[in-house]
Amino acid sequence: MSTLATTKKLKWLFSLVLIFGGFTIYKLFGVFAVDLANKEYGWVFEIISEFGLFLSVIISVGYFHHWLSAAEEHEESLRSLREALVEYVDTILLNSVKRGFSGITNKEFDFSQVMHGLKPGDYVYWLITFDPRFKNKSRELENAIKNGVHFRILILKADCIFGELRATETAGFNPHEFNEYSKLFKVSLEDVISHIDETIKGSLGVFVYEGLPSIPLFIIISNESKKVKVYNSFYLTEPVSKMPYLNWESELKFGNQPSFESEHWNLADLFLDYFKKRWEMEKEKNHDIAGKEHVESGDFIYAPASAKQICSNLIQD
């Protein structure tokens, strides 16, 4: 038990002791004042008795005030403090809060913590080359899908020129090793797909792209709160799996969205628009405009098997 929790319990216990102790003094010395044979000092006992009653009533009032209204006052104080901090931080960091900035991870992106926080009906968009840690975490993806989460993932095609270029600028990788990890990433996703049947409420759609990696993105669209949470990092000399991620948030917008030229643009919205653009580009490569599908391609994998059309779509506005 923490020191803070122990101190809090002791304070409540002390308050209860004062309430019942004061009432006991009131009753006990009230009896003394009436029954004492020598009435000369009876007034002293009456004063002590009244003081006990006063103590009990005052502490009781304070106790119930704290119980009924202090929590609300505390929440109001926290709200005011948060508003003041947001205004201060936004001024210091050049409109960062206004543009959706929420913080930065301590170091590398905690995939497990984020996955455990997902709820049924949520959508997750993931743009990445590959994640070398994923083989040990694929069951977390599988469990999230089985719990009703929908994933849309863009991964880099193995043996493409962009993978080779990325490998040459990344510490600890060579083109051959980079391509092997790309293949393993896809195989791990295919293994997850093999465990997803028609009874599963969630879904998984994966396009394999051959283009610029651009920027690693992990986007969560909450079905409950209708908020968009974005994690983004950068392709630098360190592998992205070891890089910290920036966190952005915004309200999920339907229909017409504020343009970048407007005053209300938000970086989370820009990241989301970028993922949608990349997704539609890959979808057009694999599907005819009229809806007639080309010959089955390994560049689109999905589950459940009967939900191909659904798995090729993003969340509907």
Short mmCIF file of C-alpha atoms in Angstrom, two decimals:
data_model
loop_
_atom_site.label_atom_id
_atom_site.label_comp_id
_atom_site.label_asym_id
_atom_site.label_seq_id
_atom_site.Cartn_x
_atom_site.Cartn_y
_atom_site.Cartn_z
CA MET A 1 0.00 0.00 0.00
CA SER A 2 1.37 3.45 -0.95
CA THR A 3 2.22 6.09 1.63
CA LEU A 4 -0.37 8.43 0.09
CA ALA A 5 -3.17 5.87 0.42
CA THR A 6 -2.16 5.10 4.01
CA THR A 7 -2.12 8.80 4.93
CA LYS A 8 -5.55 9.29 3.36
CA LYS A 9 -7.03 6.40 5.35
CA LEU A 10 -5.50 7.71 8.58
CA LYS A 11 -7.07 11.13 7.98
CA TRP A 12 -10.53 9.60 7.55
CA LEU A 13 -10.01 7.44 10.64
CA PHE A 14 -8.93 10.47 12.68
CA SER A 15 -12.05 12.36 11.53
CA LEU A 16 -14.31 9.51 12.64
CA VAL A 17 -12.53 9.35 16.01
CA LEU A 18 -13.13 13.09 16.54
CA ILE A 19 -16.82 12.79 15.57
CA PHE A 20 -17.61 9.87 17.87
CA GLY A 21 -15.15 11.04 20.52
CA GLY A 22 -16.77 14.47 20.66
CA PHE A 23 -20.24 12.96 20.96
CA THR A 24 -19.01 10.64 23.74
CA ILE A 25 -17.57 13.62 25.64
CA TYR A 26 -20.85 15.47 25.22
CA LYS A 27 -22.93 12.62 26.69
CA LEU A 28 -20.44 11.62 29.39
CA PHE A 29 -19.78 15.08 30.83
CA GLY A 30 -23.47 15.98 30.46
CA VAL A 31 -24.23 13.14 32.88
CA PHE A 32 -21.45 14.29 35.20
CA ALA A 33 -22.89 17.82 35.26
CA VAL A 34 -26.35 16.56 36.30
CA ASP A 35 -25.47 13.74 38.68
CA LEU A 36 -22.47 15.16 40.47
CA ALA A 37 -23.20 15.63 44.19
CA ASN A 38 -21.08 18.75 44.41
CA LYS A 39 -22.67 21.25 41.98
CA GLU A 40 -19.97 23.87 42.51
CA TYR A 41 -17.98 22.70 39.50
CA GLY A 42 -20.92 21.50 37.44
CA TRP A 43 -20.56 24.39 35.01
CA VAL A 44 -17.07 23.10 34.09
CA PHE A 45 -18.51 19.76 33.05
CA GLU A 46 -21.26 21.53 31.12
CA ILE A 47 -18.65 23.52 29.16
CA ILE A 48 -16.67 20.34 28.40
CA SER A 49 -19.91 18.61 27.38
CA GLU A 50 -20.90 21.46 25.04
CA PHE A 51 -17.39 21.54 23.58
CA GLY A 52 -17.65 17.82 22.81
CA LEU A 53 -20.95 18.42 21.01
CA PHE A 54 -19.46 21.38 19.12
CA LEU A 55 -16.45 19.28 18.06
CA SER A 56 -18.63 16.40 16.90
CA VAL A 57 -20.97 18.65 14.88
CA ILE A 58 -18.19 20.68 13.24
CA ILE A 59 -16.19 17.61 12.20
CA SER A 60 -19.39 15.91 10.95
CA VAL A 61 -20.28 18.92 8.80
CA GLY A 62 -16.77 19.07 7.39
CA TYR A 63 -16.79 15.33 6.76
CA PHE A 64 -20.05 15.37 4.83
CA HIS A 65 -19.08 18.53 2.94
CA HIS A 66 -15.95 16.80 1.75
CA TRP A 67 -17.90 13.68 0.86
CA LEU A 68 -20.61 15.52 -1.07
CA SER A 69 -18.92 18.46 -2.72
CA ALA A 70 -15.13 18.34 -2.35
CA ALA A 71 -14.75 15.80 -5.17
CA GLU A 72 -16.66 18.10 -7.51
CA GLU A 73 -14.59 21.10 -6.41
CA HIS A 74 -11.42 19.08 -6.92
CA GLU A 75 -12.51 18.14 -10.45
CA GLU A 76 -13.30 21.78 -11.20
CA SER A 77 -9.85 22.80 -9.96
CA LEU A 78 -8.22 20.16 -12.16
CA ARG A 79 -10.27 21.32 -15.14
CA SER A 80 -9.17 24.91 -14.61
CA LEU A 81 -5.57 23.79 -14.22
CA ARG A 82 -5.73 21.75 -17.43
CA GLU A 83 -7.17 24.69 -19.36
CA ALA A 84 -4.43 26.96 -18.04
CA LEU A 85 -1.74 24.41 -18.91
CA VAL A 86 -3.13 23.85 -22.40
CA GLU A 87 -3.12 27.59 -23.05
CA TYR A 88 0.42 27.90 -21.70
CA VAL A 89 1.80 24.88 -23.56
CA ASP A 90 0.07 25.92 -26.78
CA THR A 91 1.74 29.34 -26.55
CA ILE A 92 5.19 27.92 -25.80
CA LEU A 93 5.04 25.16 -28.42
CA LEU A 94 3.61 27.28 -31.22
CA ASN A 95 0.00 26.08 -31.43
CA SER A 96 0.93 22.44 -30.88
CA VAL A 97 -2.18 21.68 -28.81
CA LYS A 98 -4.39 23.46 -31.33
CA ARG A 99 -2.92 21.26 -34.06
CA GLY A 100 -3.53 18.08 -32.09
CA PHE A 101 -0.20 17.37 -30.41
CA SER A 102 -0.59 15.15 -27.32
CA GLY A 103 2.94 14.06 -26.46
CA ILE A 104 5.81 11.79 -27.37
CA THR A 105 6.52 8.24 -26.29
CA ASN A 106 9.31 7.72 -23.79
CA LYS A 107 11.27 5.73 -26.35
CA GLU A 108 10.03 3.05 -28.72
CA PHE A 109 6.37 2.55 -29.54
CA ASP A 110 4.66 0.22 -27.05
CA PHE A 111 2.67 -1.99 -29.43
CA SER A 112 1.31 -4.22 -26.64
CA GLN A 113 -0.06 -1.38 -24.52
CA VAL A 114 -1.86 0.17 -27.47
CA MET A 115 -3.32 -3.16 -28.60
CA HIS A 116 -4.69 -3.92 -25.15
CA GLY A 117 -6.47 -0.55 -25.12
CA LEU A 118 -8.49 -1.26 -28.29
CA LYS A 119 -12.24 -1.89 -28.08
CA PRO A 120 -14.75 -3.68 -30.35
CA GLY A 121 -15.68 -1.55 -33.34
CA ASP A 122 -12.41 0.41 -33.36
CA TYR A 123 -10.49 0.78 -36.62
CA VAL A 124 -6.70 0.72 -36.82
CA TYR A 125 -4.73 1.96 -39.83
CA TRP A 126 -1.06 0.99 -39.94
CA LEU A 127 1.47 2.17 -42.53
CA ILE A 128 4.96 0.73 -42.15
CA THR A 129 7.75 -1.10 -43.96
CA PHE A 130 7.87 -3.96 -41.45
CA ASP A 131 8.22 -4.44 -37.70
CA PRO A 132 10.92 -6.96 -36.74
CA ARG A 133 9.28 -7.43 -33.32
CA PHE A 134 5.97 -8.41 -34.81
CA LYS A 135 6.49 -12.19 -34.92
CA ASN A 136 6.38 -12.23 -31.11
CA LYS A 137 3.35 -9.92 -30.99
CA SER A 138 1.17 -11.33 -33.79
CA ARG A 139 -1.11 -13.07 -31.27
CA GLU A 140 -2.02 -9.66 -29.86
CA LEU A 141 -3.19 -8.60 -33.33
CA GLU A 142 -5.13 -11.84 -33.70
CA ASN A 143 -6.83 -11.42 -30.31
CA ALA A 144 -7.79 -7.82 -31.11
CA ILE A 145 -9.40 -8.90 -34.39
CA LYS A 146 -11.28 -11.68 -32.61
CA ASN A 147 -12.54 -9.05 -30.14
CA GLY A 148 -14.04 -7.03 -32.97
CA VAL A 149 -11.30 -4.58 -34.01
CA HIS A 150 -10.80 -3.82 -37.73
CA PHE A 151 -7.26 -3.45 -39.09
CA ARG A 152 -6.12 -1.95 -42.37
CA ILE A 153 -2.39 -2.34 -42.91
CA LEU A 154 0.05 -1.18 -45.60
CA ILE A 155 3.38 -3.04 -45.67
CA LEU A 156 6.36 -2.74 -47.99
CA LYS A 157 6.88 -5.38 -50.67
CA ALA A 158 9.98 -7.51 -50.28
CA ASP A 159 12.77 -7.27 -52.89
CA CYS A 160 11.70 -3.84 -54.13
CA ILE A 161 14.14 -1.00 -54.78
CA PHE A 162 12.67 1.12 -51.97
CA GLY A 163 13.42 -1.58 -49.41
CA GLU A 164 16.99 -1.76 -50.64
CA LEU A 165 17.38 2.02 -50.37
CA ARG A 166 15.89 2.07 -46.90
CA ALA A 167 18.20 -0.77 -45.81
CA THR A 168 21.32 1.12 -46.87
CA GLU A 169 20.45 4.09 -44.64
CA THR A 170 19.43 2.04 -41.59
CA ALA A 171 21.99 1.09 -38.95
CA GLY A 172 22.32 -2.66 -38.42
CA PHE A 173 20.62 -3.73 -41.66
CA ASN A 174 21.74 -4.79 -45.11
CA PRO A 175 19.44 -5.23 -48.15
CA HIS A 176 19.27 -9.03 -47.81
CA GLU A 177 18.36 -8.92 -44.11
CA PHE A 178 15.85 -6.13 -44.73
CA ASN A 179 14.09 -8.18 -47.41
CA GLU A 180 14.00 -11.26 -45.20
CA TYR A 181 12.30 -9.28 -42.46
CA SER A 182 9.81 -7.91 -45.01
CA LYS A 183 8.94 -11.46 -46.05
CA LEU A 184 8.68 -12.61 -42.44
CA PHE A 185 6.34 -9.74 -41.63
CA LYS A 186 3.96 -10.75 -44.40
CA VAL A 187 4.17 -14.43 -43.41
CA SER A 188 3.31 -13.48 -39.80
CA LEU A 189 0.24 -11.58 -41.02
CA GLU A 190 -0.77 -14.57 -43.19
CA ASP A 191 -0.47 -16.77 -40.12
CA VAL A 192 -2.86 -14.45 -38.25
CA ILE A 193 -5.26 -14.62 -41.20
CA SER A 194 -5.24 -18.43 -41.08
CA HIS A 195 -6.70 -18.27 -37.54
CA ILE A 196 -9.60 -15.93 -38.42
CA ASP A 197 -12.85 -17.62 -39.45
CA GLU A 198 -16.32 -16.41 -40.38
CA THR A 199 -17.45 -16.12 -36.75
CA ILE A 200 -14.96 -13.34 -36.03
CA LYS A 201 -16.47 -9.86 -35.66
CA GLY A 202 -13.29 -7.98 -36.57
CA SER A 203 -11.49 -7.91 -39.92
CA LEU A 204 -8.04 -7.54 -41.44
CA GLY A 205 -7.10 -6.09 -44.81
CA VAL A 206 -3.46 -5.79 -45.90
CA PHE A 207 -2.12 -4.20 -49.08
CA VAL A 208 1.53 -4.77 -49.99
CA TYR A 209 2.83 -1.56 -51.53
CA GLU A 210 5.82 -0.82 -53.71
CA GLY A 211 6.51 2.84 -53.28
CA LEU A 212 8.01 5.40 -50.96
CA PRO A 213 7.75 4.32 -47.27
CA SER A 214 7.32 8.05 -46.47
CA ILE A 215 6.46 7.92 -42.74
CA PRO A 216 5.48 5.20 -40.23
CA LEU A 217 1.89 5.73 -39.05
CA PHE A 218 -0.32 3.98 -36.51
CA ILE A 219 -3.83 5.45 -36.45
CA ILE A 220 -6.63 4.45 -34.08
CA ILE A 221 -10.22 5.48 -34.81
CA SER A 222 -12.30 4.99 -31.69
CA ASN A 223 -15.83 3.74 -32.30
CA GLU A 224 -16.92 4.84 -28.82
CA SER A 225 -15.46 8.33 -28.50
CA LYS A 226 -15.32 9.13 -32.24
CA LYS A 227 -11.76 10.36 -31.83
CA VAL A 228 -8.69 9.83 -33.98
CA LYS A 229 -5.41 9.05 -32.26
CA VAL A 230 -2.29 9.07 -34.41
CA TYR A 231 1.21 7.85 -33.65
CA ASN A 232 3.91 8.78 -36.13
CA SER A 233 7.65 8.38 -36.26
CA PHE A 234 10.39 8.97 -38.85
CA TYR A 235 12.65 6.89 -41.05
CA LEU A 236 16.09 7.92 -39.85
CA THR A 237 19.31 5.97 -39.35
CA GLU A 238 17.84 3.98 -36.45
CA PRO A 239 15.33 1.18 -37.20
CA VAL A 240 11.84 2.58 -36.76
CA SER A 241 11.05 -0.18 -34.25
CA LYS A 242 13.49 1.55 -31.89
CA MET A 243 12.30 5.09 -32.55
CA PRO A 244 10.02 7.21 -30.35
CA TYR A 245 6.62 8.15 -31.73
CA LEU A 246 4.77 11.47 -31.61
CA ASN A 247 1.12 11.34 -30.55
CA TRP A 248 -1.65 13.46 -32.12
CA GLU A 249 -5.41 13.53 -31.49
CA SER A 250 -8.50 15.02 -33.08
CA GLU A 251 -12.24 14.50 -33.36
CA LEU A 252 -13.34 12.13 -36.11
CA LYS A 253 -14.81 14.33 -38.85
CA PHE A 254 -17.48 13.14 -41.26
CA GLY A 255 -18.36 14.70 -44.58
CA ASN A 256 -16.53 17.89 -45.51
CA GLN A 257 -13.34 18.31 -43.54
CA PRO A 258 -11.42 21.55 -42.97
CA SER A 259 -8.75 21.98 -45.63
CA PHE A 260 -5.11 22.62 -44.88
CA GLU A 261 -5.66 26.23 -45.94
CA SER A 262 -8.33 26.77 -43.28
CA GLU A 263 -7.67 27.97 -39.75
CA HIS A 264 -8.86 24.68 -38.24
CA TRP A 265 -6.43 22.25 -39.83
CA ASN A 266 -5.09 19.50 -37.57
CA LEU A 267 -2.08 17.25 -38.09
CA ALA A 268 -4.00 14.14 -37.03
CA ASP A 269 -6.44 14.86 -39.88
CA LEU A 270 -3.56 15.31 -42.34
CA PHE A 271 -2.03 11.99 -41.33
CA LEU A 272 -5.42 10.30 -41.68
CA ASP A 273 -5.94 11.81 -45.13
CA TYR A 274 -2.50 10.64 -46.18
CA PHE A 275 -3.20 7.06 -45.14
CA LYS A 276 -6.53 7.13 -47.01
CA LYS A 277 -4.76 8.38 -50.13
CA ARG A 278 -2.14 5.63 -49.95
CA TRP A 279 -4.81 3.00 -49.31
CA GLU A 280 -6.91 4.07 -52.30
CA MET A 281 -3.81 4.04 -54.52
CA GLU A 282 -3.10 0.41 -53.62
CA LYS A 283 -6.77 -0.51 -53.93
CA GLU A 284 -6.93 0.89 -57.47
CA LYS A 285 -3.95 -1.24 -58.45
CA ASN A 286 -5.80 -4.36 -57.34
CA HIS A 287 -9.37 -3.55 -58.40
CA ASP A 288 -11.06 -2.43 -61.56
CA ILE A 289 -13.04 0.84 -61.33
CA ALA A 290 -16.26 -0.98 -62.25
CA GLY A 291 -15.71 -3.39 -59.40
CA LYS A 292 -14.44 -6.32 -61.46
CA GLU A 293 -11.40 -7.72 -59.73
CA HIS A 294 -8.24 -8.58 -61.53
CA VAL A 295 -6.50 -11.90 -61.23
CA GLU A 296 -5.97 -12.73 -57.55
CA SER A 297 -2.82 -11.02 -56.32
CA GLY A 298 -0.62 -11.70 -53.35
CA ASP A 299 -0.46 -7.93 -52.84
CA PHE A 300 -3.81 -8.02 -51.03
CA ILE A 301 -4.41 -10.42 -48.15
CA TYR A 302 -7.45 -10.35 -45.93
CA ALA A 303 -9.71 -12.12 -43.43
CA PRO A 304 -12.39 -13.36 -42.98
CA ALA A 305 -12.37 -15.08 -46.37
CA SER A 306 -15.98 -14.13 -47.17
CA ALA A 307 -15.40 -10.42 -46.46
CA LYS A 308 -12.98 -9.48 -49.22
CA GLN A 309 -14.87 -6.36 -50.27
CA ILE A 310 -15.27 -5.19 -46.68
CA CYS A 311 -11.58 -5.79 -45.94
CA SER A 312 -10.56 -3.65 -48.90
CA ASN A 313 -12.54 -0.69 -47.53
CA LEU A 314 -11.72 1.76 -44.78
CA ILE A 315 -14.21 2.94 -42.18
CA GLN A 316 -17.21 4.48 -43.89
CA ASP A 317 -17.94 8.15 -43.33
#
